[in-house]
mmCIF file of C-alpha atoms in Angstrom:
data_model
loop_
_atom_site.group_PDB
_atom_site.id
_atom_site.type_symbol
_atom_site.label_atom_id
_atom_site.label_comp_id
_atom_site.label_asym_id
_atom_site.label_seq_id
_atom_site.Cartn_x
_atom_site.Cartn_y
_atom_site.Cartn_z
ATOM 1 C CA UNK X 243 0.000 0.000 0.000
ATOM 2 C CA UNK X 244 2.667 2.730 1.220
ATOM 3 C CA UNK X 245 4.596 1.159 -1.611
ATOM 4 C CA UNK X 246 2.763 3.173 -4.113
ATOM 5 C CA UNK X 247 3.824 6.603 -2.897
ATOM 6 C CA UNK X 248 6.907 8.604 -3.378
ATOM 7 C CA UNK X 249 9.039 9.513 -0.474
ATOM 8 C CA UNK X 250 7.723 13.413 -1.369
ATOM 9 C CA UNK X 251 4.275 12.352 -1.752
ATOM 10 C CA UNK X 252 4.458 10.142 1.870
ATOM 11 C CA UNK X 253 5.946 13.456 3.120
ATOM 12 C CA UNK X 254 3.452 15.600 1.603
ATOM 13 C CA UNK X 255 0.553 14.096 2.847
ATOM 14 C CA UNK X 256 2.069 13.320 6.304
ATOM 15 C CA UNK X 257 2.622 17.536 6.679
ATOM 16 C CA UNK X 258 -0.987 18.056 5.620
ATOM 17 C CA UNK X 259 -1.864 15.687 8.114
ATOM 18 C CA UNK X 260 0.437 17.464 11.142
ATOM 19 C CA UNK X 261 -0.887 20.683 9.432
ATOM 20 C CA UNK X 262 -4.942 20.005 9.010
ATOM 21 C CA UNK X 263 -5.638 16.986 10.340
ATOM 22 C CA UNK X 264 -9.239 17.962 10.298
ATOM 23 C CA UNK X 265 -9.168 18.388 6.548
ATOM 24 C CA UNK X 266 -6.730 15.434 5.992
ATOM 25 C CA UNK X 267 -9.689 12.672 8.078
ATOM 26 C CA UNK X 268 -12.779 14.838 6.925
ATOM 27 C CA UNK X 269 -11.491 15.094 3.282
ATOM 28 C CA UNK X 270 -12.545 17.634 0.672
ATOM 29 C CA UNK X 271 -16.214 19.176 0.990
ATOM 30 C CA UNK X 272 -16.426 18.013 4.224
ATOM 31 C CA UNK X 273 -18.456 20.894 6.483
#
């Protein structure tokens, strides 16, 4: 599974998560 992502992309989504984790659980459009 984690073998599909880049080292950047891992990265990438691991700061958004740190950053917004309300955005990164909720996802997109999510009130």
């Amino acid at each position: 599974m984690l073998g599909h992502f880049s080292r950047s992309e891992l990265a990438y989504m691991t700061t958004s998560k740190m950053r917004l984790p309300t955005d990164f659980w909720r996802g997109p459009g999510t009130p």
